[in-house]
Amino acid sequence: MDVASLLPLTTARLSLRLFTPGDADDLYAYQSLPSVARYLYRPPHTRERSEQVAAERAAQTAWRADGDKLSLAVCRRGESRLLGEVSLGLASARAAQAEIGWTVDPRHQGHGYATEAAAALAGFAFDTLGVHRLYARLDVENTGSVRVCERLGMRREAHLVENDLDGDRWGSEYIYAALAADFRSRPGDCAPRPPDGTGRTR
């Protein structure tokens, strides 16, 4: 499946669209911050790396094989500047398992954007892409993302103790997950809409 024709997704406040090469400056503004890179277990991005990432993400529209990844720019509706991003990675096509992630520019945190965007992407994953189980891996010290998982109704399935090395720091992770049936049973107002805003994307 090529998902380009199904985008953007919209919510009451947000538009989730494909990245463009022109997003490099906005991407660099937050992906270059040590506070953001810390929870992604990698060095802060350089300006050149941000250019590469924006271009790579703009071309990622396939959803069919293990390892396929969809990364969407999160913007306010009617605006083009980035608030952050959400991502979906196809971990197993056969078992319909996908990993969800999100990053919000610290300048725009505290407004519920991560929860709203992640809920929209989760709904799209379950309802349109046929995902059976959606999971998130996050550093146990990333309390903001813990709250997002819990607001989405995801259950904590595991606590991995010192399972990865972030420079000189041993990092521990939580794994949160939800099944399609879990998500559909929850009421919510963050469901994705098609580009004309008339209803849910299907």
mmCIF file with all atom_site columns, C-alpha atoms in Angstrom:
data_model
loop_
_atom_site.group_PDB
_atom_site.id
_atom_site.type_symbol
_atom_site.label_atom_id
_atom_site.label_alt_id
_atom_site.label_comp_id
_atom_site.label_asym_id
_atom_site.label_entity_id
_atom_site.label_seq_id
_atom_site.pdbx_PDB_ins_code
_atom_site.Cartn_x
_atom_site.Cartn_y
_atom_site.Cartn_z
_atom_site.occupancy
_atom_site.B_iso_or_equiv
_atom_site.pdbx_formal_charge
_atom_site.auth_seq_id
_atom_site.auth_comp_id
_atom_site.auth_asym_id
_atom_site.auth_atom_id
_atom_site.pdbx_PDB_model_num
ATOM 1   C CA . MET A 1 1   ? 0.000   0.000   0.000  1.00 0.00 ? 1   MET A CA 1
ATOM 2   C CA . ASP A 1 2   ? 1.115   3.540   -0.777 1.00 0.00 ? 2   ASP A CA 1
ATOM 3   C CA . VAL A 1 3   ? -0.312  5.851   1.880  1.00 0.00 ? 3   VAL A CA 1
ATOM 4   C CA . ALA A 1 4   ? 0.381   9.172   0.161  1.00 0.00 ? 4   ALA A CA 1
ATOM 5   C CA . SER A 1 5   ? -3.161  9.470   -1.210 1.00 0.00 ? 5   SER A CA 1
ATOM 6   C CA . LEU A 1 6   ? -4.629  8.954   2.293  1.00 0.00 ? 6   LEU A CA 1
ATOM 7   C CA . LEU A 1 7   ? -2.857  11.966  3.762  1.00 0.00 ? 7   LEU A CA 1
ATOM 8   C CA . PRO A 1 8   ? -2.985  14.378  5.447  1.00 0.00 ? 8   PRO A CA 1
ATOM 9   C CA . LEU A 1 9   ? -4.807  13.208  8.561  1.00 0.00 ? 9   LEU A CA 1
ATOM 10  C CA . THR A 1 10  ? -6.541  15.958  10.480 1.00 0.00 ? 10  THR A CA 1
ATOM 11  C CA . THR A 1 11  ? -7.911  16.392  13.978 1.00 0.00 ? 11  THR A CA 1
ATOM 12  C CA . ALA A 1 12  ? -9.696  19.300  15.605 1.00 0.00 ? 12  ALA A CA 1
ATOM 13  C CA . ARG A 1 13  ? -6.445  21.265  15.863 1.00 0.00 ? 13  ARG A CA 1
ATOM 14  C CA . LEU A 1 14  ? -3.816  19.449  13.854 1.00 0.00 ? 14  LEU A CA 1
ATOM 15  C CA . SER A 1 15  ? -2.773  18.297  10.411 1.00 0.00 ? 15  SER A CA 1
ATOM 16  C CA . LEU A 1 16  ? -0.491  15.270  10.032 1.00 0.00 ? 16  LEU A CA 1
ATOM 17  C CA . ARG A 1 17  ? 1.174   15.408  6.618  1.00 0.00 ? 17  ARG A CA 1
ATOM 18  C CA . LEU A 1 18  ? 4.136   13.981  4.793  1.00 0.00 ? 18  LEU A CA 1
ATOM 19  C CA . PHE A 1 19  ? 7.444   15.717  5.345  1.00 0.00 ? 19  PHE A CA 1
ATOM 20  C CA . THR A 1 20  ? 8.969   17.814  2.573  1.00 0.00 ? 20  THR A CA 1
ATOM 21  C CA . PRO A 1 21  ? 12.627  18.749  2.070  1.00 0.00 ? 21  PRO A CA 1
ATOM 22  C CA . GLY A 1 22  ? 11.616  22.284  3.064  1.00 0.00 ? 22  GLY A CA 1
ATOM 23  C CA . ASP A 1 23  ? 10.975  21.092  6.624  1.00 0.00 ? 23  ASP A CA 1
ATOM 24  C CA . ALA A 1 24  ? 14.691  20.738  7.357  1.00 0.00 ? 24  ALA A CA 1
ATOM 25  C CA . ASP A 1 25  ? 15.010  24.012  9.284  1.00 0.00 ? 25  ASP A CA 1
ATOM 26  C CA . ASP A 1 26  ? 12.015  23.299  11.527 1.00 0.00 ? 26  ASP A CA 1
ATOM 27  C CA . LEU A 1 27  ? 13.227  19.740  12.067 1.00 0.00 ? 27  LEU A CA 1
ATOM 28  C CA . TYR A 1 28  ? 16.703  20.900  13.005 1.00 0.00 ? 28  TYR A CA 1
ATOM 29  C CA . ALA A 1 29  ? 15.292  23.422  15.495 1.00 0.00 ? 29  ALA A CA 1
ATOM 30  C CA . TYR A 1 30  ? 14.248  20.637  17.888 1.00 0.00 ? 30  TYR A CA 1
ATOM 31  C CA . GLN A 1 31  ? 16.083  17.524  16.709 1.00 0.00 ? 31  GLN A CA 1
ATOM 32  C CA . SER A 1 32  ? 19.387  19.314  17.398 1.00 0.00 ? 32  SER A CA 1
ATOM 33  C CA . LEU A 1 33  ? 18.518  19.732  21.081 1.00 0.00 ? 33  LEU A CA 1
ATOM 34  C CA . PRO A 1 34  ? 20.291  17.415  23.561 1.00 0.00 ? 34  PRO A CA 1
ATOM 35  C CA . SER A 1 35  ? 17.082  17.244  25.619 1.00 0.00 ? 35  SER A CA 1
ATOM 36  C CA . VAL A 1 36  ? 15.261  15.742  22.625 1.00 0.00 ? 36  VAL A CA 1
ATOM 37  C CA . ALA A 1 37  ? 18.074  13.455  21.461 1.00 0.00 ? 37  ALA A CA 1
ATOM 38  C CA . ARG A 1 38  ? 18.470  12.007  24.960 1.00 0.00 ? 38  ARG A CA 1
ATOM 39  C CA . TYR A 1 39  ? 15.289  9.961   24.749 1.00 0.00 ? 39  TYR A CA 1
ATOM 40  C CA . LEU A 1 40  ? 16.011  8.848   21.185 1.00 0.00 ? 40  LEU A CA 1
ATOM 41  C CA . TYR A 1 41  ? 19.357  7.243   22.118 1.00 0.00 ? 41  TYR A CA 1
ATOM 42  C CA . ARG A 1 42  ? 21.349  9.088   19.485 1.00 0.00 ? 42  ARG A CA 1
ATOM 43  C CA . PRO A 1 43  ? 23.402  12.297  19.172 1.00 0.00 ? 43  PRO A CA 1
ATOM 44  C CA . PRO A 1 44  ? 21.634  15.584  18.390 1.00 0.00 ? 44  PRO A CA 1
ATOM 45  C CA . HIS A 1 45  ? 21.144  16.122  14.665 1.00 0.00 ? 45  HIS A CA 1
ATOM 46  C CA . THR A 1 46  ? 23.402  18.390  12.670 1.00 0.00 ? 46  THR A CA 1
ATOM 47  C CA . ARG A 1 47  ? 21.857  20.716  10.084 1.00 0.00 ? 47  ARG A CA 1
ATOM 48  C CA . GLU A 1 48  ? 23.077  18.368  7.337  1.00 0.00 ? 48  GLU A CA 1
ATOM 49  C CA . ARG A 1 49  ? 21.513  15.362  9.031  1.00 0.00 ? 49  ARG A CA 1
ATOM 50  C CA . SER A 1 50  ? 18.211  17.203  9.347  1.00 0.00 ? 50  SER A CA 1
ATOM 51  C CA . GLU A 1 51  ? 18.262  17.830  5.597  1.00 0.00 ? 51  GLU A CA 1
ATOM 52  C CA . GLN A 1 52  ? 18.859  14.127  4.966  1.00 0.00 ? 52  GLN A CA 1
ATOM 53  C CA . VAL A 1 53  ? 16.096  13.063  7.343  1.00 0.00 ? 53  VAL A CA 1
ATOM 54  C CA . ALA A 1 54  ? 13.529  15.466  5.870  1.00 0.00 ? 54  ALA A CA 1
ATOM 55  C CA . ALA A 1 55  ? 14.286  14.223  2.349  1.00 0.00 ? 55  ALA A CA 1
ATOM 56  C CA . GLU A 1 56  ? 14.182  10.558  3.403  1.00 0.00 ? 56  GLU A CA 1
ATOM 57  C CA . ARG A 1 57  ? 10.873  10.962  5.199  1.00 0.00 ? 57  ARG A CA 1
ATOM 58  C CA . ALA A 1 58  ? 9.306   12.760  2.249  1.00 0.00 ? 58  ALA A CA 1
ATOM 59  C CA . ALA A 1 59  ? 9.892   9.618   0.159  1.00 0.00 ? 59  ALA A CA 1
ATOM 60  C CA . GLN A 1 60  ? 8.651   7.078   2.723  1.00 0.00 ? 60  GLN A CA 1
ATOM 61  C CA . THR A 1 61  ? 5.085   6.274   1.693  1.00 0.00 ? 61  THR A CA 1
ATOM 62  C CA . ALA A 1 62  ? 5.113   2.460   1.349  1.00 0.00 ? 62  ALA A CA 1
ATOM 63  C CA . TRP A 1 63  ? 3.396   0.275   3.938  1.00 0.00 ? 63  TRP A CA 1
ATOM 64  C CA . ARG A 1 64  ? 3.734   -3.375  3.058  1.00 0.00 ? 64  ARG A CA 1
ATOM 65  C CA . ALA A 1 65  ? 6.982   -4.979  4.280  1.00 0.00 ? 65  ALA A CA 1
ATOM 66  C CA . ASP A 1 66  ? 8.815   -5.400  7.556  1.00 0.00 ? 66  ASP A CA 1
ATOM 67  C CA . GLY A 1 67  ? 10.834  -2.260  8.240  1.00 0.00 ? 67  GLY A CA 1
ATOM 68  C CA . ASP A 1 68  ? 8.587   0.141   6.311  1.00 0.00 ? 68  ASP A CA 1
ATOM 69  C CA . LYS A 1 69  ? 8.197   3.398   8.215  1.00 0.00 ? 69  LYS A CA 1
ATOM 70  C CA . LEU A 1 70  ? 5.814   6.317   7.984  1.00 0.00 ? 70  LEU A CA 1
ATOM 71  C CA . SER A 1 71  ? 6.873   9.625   9.550  1.00 0.00 ? 71  SER A CA 1
ATOM 72  C CA . LEU A 1 72  ? 4.441   12.536  9.536  1.00 0.00 ? 72  LEU A CA 1
ATOM 73  C CA . ALA A 1 73  ? 4.990   16.209  10.232 1.00 0.00 ? 73  ALA A CA 1
ATOM 74  C CA . VAL A 1 74  ? 2.590   17.570  12.867 1.00 0.00 ? 74  VAL A CA 1
ATOM 75  C CA . CYS A 1 75  ? 1.343   21.105  12.196 1.00 0.00 ? 75  CYS A CA 1
ATOM 76  C CA . ARG A 1 76  ? -1.548  23.255  13.316 1.00 0.00 ? 76  ARG A CA 1
ATOM 77  C CA . ARG A 1 77  ? -4.369  23.092  10.793 1.00 0.00 ? 77  ARG A CA 1
ATOM 78  C CA . GLY A 1 78  ? -3.873  25.720  8.140  1.00 0.00 ? 78  GLY A CA 1
ATOM 79  C CA . GLU A 1 79  ? -0.193  26.225  9.017  1.00 0.00 ? 79  GLU A CA 1
ATOM 80  C CA . SER A 1 80  ? 2.976   24.672  7.628  1.00 0.00 ? 80  SER A CA 1
ATOM 81  C CA . ARG A 1 81  ? 5.458   25.105  10.508 1.00 0.00 ? 81  ARG A CA 1
ATOM 82  C CA . LEU A 1 82  ? 6.267   21.954  12.466 1.00 0.00 ? 82  LEU A CA 1
ATOM 83  C CA . LEU A 1 83  ? 5.092   21.379  16.007 1.00 0.00 ? 83  LEU A CA 1
ATOM 84  C CA . GLY A 1 84  ? 6.766   17.975  15.965 1.00 0.00 ? 84  GLY A CA 1
ATOM 85  C CA . GLU A 1 85  ? 6.347   14.573  14.380 1.00 0.00 ? 85  GLU A CA 1
ATOM 86  C CA . VAL A 1 86  ? 4.771   11.158  14.758 1.00 0.00 ? 86  VAL A CA 1
ATOM 87  C CA . SER A 1 87  ? 5.985   7.886   13.309 1.00 0.00 ? 87  SER A CA 1
ATOM 88  C CA . LEU A 1 88  ? 4.769   4.394   12.627 1.00 0.00 ? 88  LEU A CA 1
ATOM 89  C CA . GLY A 1 89  ? 7.106   1.471   11.918 1.00 0.00 ? 89  GLY A CA 1
ATOM 90  C CA . LEU A 1 90  ? 5.959   -1.869  10.520 1.00 0.00 ? 90  LEU A CA 1
ATOM 91  C CA . ALA A 1 91  ? 7.672   -4.378  12.790 1.00 0.00 ? 91  ALA A CA 1
ATOM 92  C CA . SER A 1 92  ? 5.918   -7.456  11.376 1.00 0.00 ? 92  SER A CA 1
ATOM 93  C CA . ALA A 1 93  ? 3.715   -7.440  8.303  1.00 0.00 ? 93  ALA A CA 1
ATOM 94  C CA . ARG A 1 94  ? 2.612   -11.037 8.884  1.00 0.00 ? 94  ARG A CA 1
ATOM 95  C CA . ALA A 1 95  ? 1.553   -10.432 12.488 1.00 0.00 ? 95  ALA A CA 1
ATOM 96  C CA . ALA A 1 96  ? 0.352   -6.849  11.850 1.00 0.00 ? 96  ALA A CA 1
ATOM 97  C CA . GLN A 1 97  ? 2.559   -5.379  14.581 1.00 0.00 ? 97  GLN A CA 1
ATOM 98  C CA . ALA A 1 98  ? 3.644   -1.740  14.461 1.00 0.00 ? 98  ALA A CA 1
ATOM 99  C CA . GLU A 1 99  ? 5.641   0.628   16.652 1.00 0.00 ? 99  GLU A CA 1
ATOM 100 C CA . ILE A 1 100 ? 4.400   4.165   17.234 1.00 0.00 ? 100 ILE A CA 1
ATOM 101 C CA . GLY A 1 101 ? 6.495   7.147   18.276 1.00 0.00 ? 101 GLY A CA 1
ATOM 102 C CA . TRP A 1 102 ? 6.219   10.913  18.690 1.00 0.00 ? 102 TRP A CA 1
ATOM 103 C CA . THR A 1 103 ? 8.394   13.947  19.297 1.00 0.00 ? 103 THR A CA 1
ATOM 104 C CA . VAL A 1 104 ? 7.137   17.463  19.991 1.00 0.00 ? 104 VAL A CA 1
ATOM 105 C CA . ASP A 1 105 ? 9.303   20.569  19.838 1.00 0.00 ? 105 ASP A CA 1
ATOM 106 C CA . PRO A 1 106 ? 9.814   21.625  23.497 1.00 0.00 ? 106 PRO A CA 1
ATOM 107 C CA . ARG A 1 107 ? 8.525   25.087  22.580 1.00 0.00 ? 107 ARG A CA 1
ATOM 108 C CA . HIS A 1 108 ? 5.124   23.529  21.837 1.00 0.00 ? 108 HIS A CA 1
ATOM 109 C CA . GLN A 1 109 ? 4.874   20.993  24.643 1.00 0.00 ? 109 GLN A CA 1
ATOM 110 C CA . GLY A 1 110 ? 2.208   21.189  27.308 1.00 0.00 ? 110 GLY A CA 1
ATOM 111 C CA . HIS A 1 111 ? -0.749  21.677  24.936 1.00 0.00 ? 111 HIS A CA 1
ATOM 112 C CA . GLY A 1 112 ? -1.755  18.054  24.364 1.00 0.00 ? 112 GLY A CA 1
ATOM 113 C CA . TYR A 1 113 ? -0.398  17.958  20.815 1.00 0.00 ? 113 TYR A CA 1
ATOM 114 C CA . ALA A 1 114 ? 1.489   14.684  21.294 1.00 0.00 ? 114 ALA A CA 1
ATOM 115 C CA . THR A 1 115 ? -1.607  12.879  22.586 1.00 0.00 ? 115 THR A CA 1
ATOM 116 C CA . GLU A 1 116 ? -3.841  14.293  19.860 1.00 0.00 ? 116 GLU A CA 1
ATOM 117 C CA . ALA A 1 117 ? -1.423  13.471  17.053 1.00 0.00 ? 117 ALA A CA 1
ATOM 118 C CA . ALA A 1 118 ? -0.597  10.002  18.411 1.00 0.00 ? 118 ALA A CA 1
ATOM 119 C CA . ALA A 1 119 ? -4.289  9.181   18.800 1.00 0.00 ? 119 ALA A CA 1
ATOM 120 C CA . ALA A 1 120 ? -4.901  10.195  15.197 1.00 0.00 ? 120 ALA A CA 1
ATOM 121 C CA . LEU A 1 121 ? -2.030  8.055   13.944 1.00 0.00 ? 121 LEU A CA 1
ATOM 122 C CA . ALA A 1 122 ? -3.118  5.107   16.092 1.00 0.00 ? 122 ALA A CA 1
ATOM 123 C CA . GLY A 1 123 ? -6.628  5.305   14.677 1.00 0.00 ? 123 GLY A CA 1
ATOM 124 C CA . PHE A 1 124 ? -5.198  5.397   11.161 1.00 0.00 ? 124 PHE A CA 1
ATOM 125 C CA . ALA A 1 125 ? -2.972  2.395   11.927 1.00 0.00 ? 125 ALA A CA 1
ATOM 126 C CA . PHE A 1 126 ? -5.842  0.302   13.241 1.00 0.00 ? 126 PHE A CA 1
ATOM 127 C CA . ASP A 1 127 ? -8.680  1.402   10.962 1.00 0.00 ? 127 ASP A CA 1
ATOM 128 C CA . THR A 1 128 ? -6.884  1.921   7.652  1.00 0.00 ? 128 THR A CA 1
ATOM 129 C CA . LEU A 1 129 ? -3.591  0.032   7.760  1.00 0.00 ? 129 LEU A CA 1
ATOM 130 C CA . GLY A 1 130 ? -4.983  -3.059  9.479  1.00 0.00 ? 130 GLY A CA 1
ATOM 131 C CA . VAL A 1 131 ? -2.576  -3.057  12.417 1.00 0.00 ? 131 VAL A CA 1
ATOM 132 C CA . HIS A 1 132 ? -3.494  -5.607  15.099 1.00 0.00 ? 132 HIS A CA 1
ATOM 133 C CA . ARG A 1 133 ? -1.108  -4.556  17.877 1.00 0.00 ? 133 ARG A CA 1
ATOM 134 C CA . LEU A 1 134 ? 0.510   -1.169  18.330 1.00 0.00 ? 134 LEU A CA 1
ATOM 135 C CA . TYR A 1 135 ? 3.353   -0.667  20.791 1.00 0.00 ? 135 TYR A CA 1
ATOM 136 C CA . ALA A 1 136 ? 5.638   2.094   22.028 1.00 0.00 ? 136 ALA A CA 1
ATOM 137 C CA . ARG A 1 137 ? 9.107   1.854   23.577 1.00 0.00 ? 137 ARG A CA 1
ATOM 138 C CA . LEU A 1 138 ? 10.172  4.725   25.795 1.00 0.00 ? 138 LEU A CA 1
ATOM 139 C CA . ASP A 1 139 ? 12.814  5.616   28.330 1.00 0.00 ? 139 ASP A CA 1
ATOM 140 C CA . VAL A 1 140 ? 11.429  5.217   31.843 1.00 0.00 ? 140 VAL A CA 1
ATOM 141 C CA . GLU A 1 141 ? 12.560  8.773   32.639 1.00 0.00 ? 141 GLU A CA 1
ATOM 142 C CA . ASN A 1 142 ? 10.505  10.172  29.774 1.00 0.00 ? 142 ASN A CA 1
ATOM 143 C CA . THR A 1 143 ? 7.501   10.953  31.951 1.00 0.00 ? 143 THR A CA 1
ATOM 144 C CA . GLY A 1 144 ? 5.796   13.022  29.267 1.00 0.00 ? 144 GLY A CA 1
ATOM 145 C CA . SER A 1 145 ? 5.624   10.056  26.906 1.00 0.00 ? 145 SER A CA 1
ATOM 146 C CA . VAL A 1 146 ? 4.489   7.787   29.736 1.00 0.00 ? 146 VAL A CA 1
ATOM 147 C CA . ARG A 1 147 ? 1.524   10.116  30.205 1.00 0.00 ? 147 ARG A CA 1
ATOM 148 C CA . VAL A 1 148 ? 0.767   10.059  26.477 1.00 0.00 ? 148 VAL A CA 1
ATOM 149 C CA . CYS A 1 149 ? 0.685   6.240   26.470 1.00 0.00 ? 149 CYS A CA 1
ATOM 150 C CA . GLU A 1 150 ? -1.630  6.187   29.449 1.00 0.00 ? 150 GLU A CA 1
ATOM 151 C CA . ARG A 1 151 ? -3.947  8.824   27.947 1.00 0.00 ? 151 ARG A CA 1
ATOM 152 C CA . LEU A 1 152 ? -4.175  6.654   24.839 1.00 0.00 ? 152 LEU A CA 1
ATOM 153 C CA . GLY A 1 153 ? -5.253  3.726   26.994 1.00 0.00 ? 153 GLY A CA 1
ATOM 154 C CA . MET A 1 154 ? -2.144  1.666   26.253 1.00 0.00 ? 154 MET A CA 1
ATOM 155 C CA . ARG A 1 155 ? -1.136  -0.889  28.875 1.00 0.00 ? 155 ARG A CA 1
ATOM 156 C CA . ARG A 1 156 ? 2.384   -1.229  30.255 1.00 0.00 ? 156 ARG A CA 1
ATOM 157 C CA . GLU A 1 157 ? 3.550   -4.661  29.164 1.00 0.00 ? 157 GLU A CA 1
ATOM 158 C CA . ALA A 1 158 ? 7.202   -4.622  30.178 1.00 0.00 ? 158 ALA A CA 1
ATOM 159 C CA . HIS A 1 159 ? 9.910   -2.800  32.101 1.00 0.00 ? 159 HIS A CA 1
ATOM 160 C CA . LEU A 1 160 ? 13.290  -3.493  30.520 1.00 0.00 ? 160 LEU A CA 1
ATOM 161 C CA . VAL A 1 161 ? 16.032  -2.692  33.018 1.00 0.00 ? 161 VAL A CA 1
ATOM 162 C CA . GLU A 1 162 ? 19.276  -1.157  31.685 1.00 0.00 ? 162 GLU A CA 1
ATOM 163 C CA . ASN A 1 163 ? 18.636  -2.703  28.273 1.00 0.00 ? 163 ASN A CA 1
ATOM 164 C CA . ASP A 1 164 ? 20.402  -0.028  26.225 1.00 0.00 ? 164 ASP A CA 1
ATOM 165 C CA . LEU A 1 165 ? 23.399  2.256   26.504 1.00 0.00 ? 165 LEU A CA 1
ATOM 166 C CA . ASP A 1 166 ? 22.991  5.951   25.812 1.00 0.00 ? 166 ASP A CA 1
ATOM 167 C CA . GLY A 1 167 ? 26.540  7.241   25.775 1.00 0.00 ? 167 GLY A CA 1
ATOM 168 C CA . ASP A 1 168 ? 27.720  6.644   29.346 1.00 0.00 ? 168 ASP A CA 1
ATOM 169 C CA . ARG A 1 169 ? 24.216  6.157   30.746 1.00 0.00 ? 169 ARG A CA 1
ATOM 170 C CA . TRP A 1 170 ? 22.417  2.838   31.002 1.00 0.00 ? 170 TRP A CA 1
ATOM 171 C CA . GLY A 1 171 ? 18.846  3.378   29.886 1.00 0.00 ? 171 GLY A CA 1
ATOM 172 C CA . SER A 1 172 ? 15.807  1.417   30.955 1.00 0.00 ? 172 SER A CA 1
ATOM 173 C CA . GLU A 1 173 ? 12.638  1.230   28.888 1.00 0.00 ? 173 GLU A CA 1
ATOM 174 C CA . TYR A 1 174 ? 8.930   0.668   29.257 1.00 0.00 ? 174 TYR A CA 1
ATOM 175 C CA . ILE A 1 175 ? 6.942   -1.064  26.561 1.00 0.00 ? 175 ILE A CA 1
ATOM 176 C CA . TYR A 1 176 ? 3.331   0.036   26.225 1.00 0.00 ? 176 TYR A CA 1
ATOM 177 C CA . ALA A 1 177 ? 0.873   -1.558  23.806 1.00 0.00 ? 177 ALA A CA 1
ATOM 178 C CA . ALA A 1 178 ? -2.738  -1.677  22.678 1.00 0.00 ? 178 ALA A CA 1
ATOM 179 C CA . LEU A 1 179 ? -4.717  -3.969  20.421 1.00 0.00 ? 179 LEU A CA 1
ATOM 180 C CA . ALA A 1 180 ? -7.093  -2.733  17.754 1.00 0.00 ? 180 ALA A CA 1
ATOM 181 C CA . ALA A 1 181 ? -10.043 -3.957  19.832 1.00 0.00 ? 181 ALA A CA 1
ATOM 182 C CA . ASP A 1 182 ? -8.781  -2.012  22.863 1.00 0.00 ? 182 ASP A CA 1
ATOM 183 C CA . PHE A 1 183 ? -8.511  1.220   20.927 1.00 0.00 ? 183 PHE A CA 1
ATOM 184 C CA . ARG A 1 184 ? -11.856 0.968   19.175 1.00 0.00 ? 184 ARG A CA 1
ATOM 185 C CA . SER A 1 185 ? -13.629 0.379   22.486 1.00 0.00 ? 185 SER A CA 1
ATOM 186 C CA . ARG A 1 186 ? -12.479 3.734   23.891 1.00 0.00 ? 186 ARG A CA 1
ATOM 187 C CA . PRO A 1 187 ? -14.464 6.904   23.295 1.00 0.00 ? 187 PRO A CA 1
ATOM 188 C CA . GLY A 1 188 ? -12.398 9.839   22.042 1.00 0.00 ? 188 GLY A CA 1
ATOM 189 C CA . ASP A 1 189 ? -12.361 13.036  20.050 1.00 0.00 ? 189 ASP A CA 1
ATOM 190 C CA . CYS A 1 190 ? -8.913  12.707  18.465 1.00 0.00 ? 190 CYS A CA 1
ATOM 191 C CA . ALA A 1 191 ? -9.955  10.438  15.600 1.00 0.00 ? 191 ALA A CA 1
ATOM 192 C CA . PRO A 1 192 ? -8.322  11.217  12.261 1.00 0.00 ? 192 PRO A CA 1
ATOM 193 C CA . ARG A 1 193 ? -10.391 12.781  9.510  1.00 0.00 ? 193 ARG A CA 1
ATOM 194 C CA . PRO A 1 194 ? -9.841  12.795  5.756  1.00 0.00 ? 194 PRO A CA 1
ATOM 195 C CA . PRO A 1 195 ? -8.446  15.985  4.209  1.00 0.00 ? 195 PRO A CA 1
ATOM 196 C CA . ASP A 1 196 ? -11.908 17.538  3.757  1.00 0.00 ? 196 ASP A CA 1
ATOM 197 C CA . GLY A 1 197 ? -12.630 17.107  7.470  1.00 0.00 ? 197 GLY A CA 1
ATOM 198 C CA . THR A 1 198 ? -15.972 15.352  6.967  1.00 0.00 ? 198 THR A CA 1
ATOM 199 C CA . GLY A 1 199 ? -15.385 12.164  8.939  1.00 0.00 ? 199 GLY A CA 1
ATOM 200 C CA . ARG A 1 200 ? -12.977 9.405   9.816  1.00 0.00 ? 200 ARG A CA 1
ATOM 201 C CA . THR A 1 201 ? -10.364 8.185   7.378  1.00 0.00 ? 201 THR A CA 1
ATOM 202 C CA . ARG A 1 202 ? -11.079 4.663   6.191  1.00 0.00 ? 202 ARG A CA 1
#
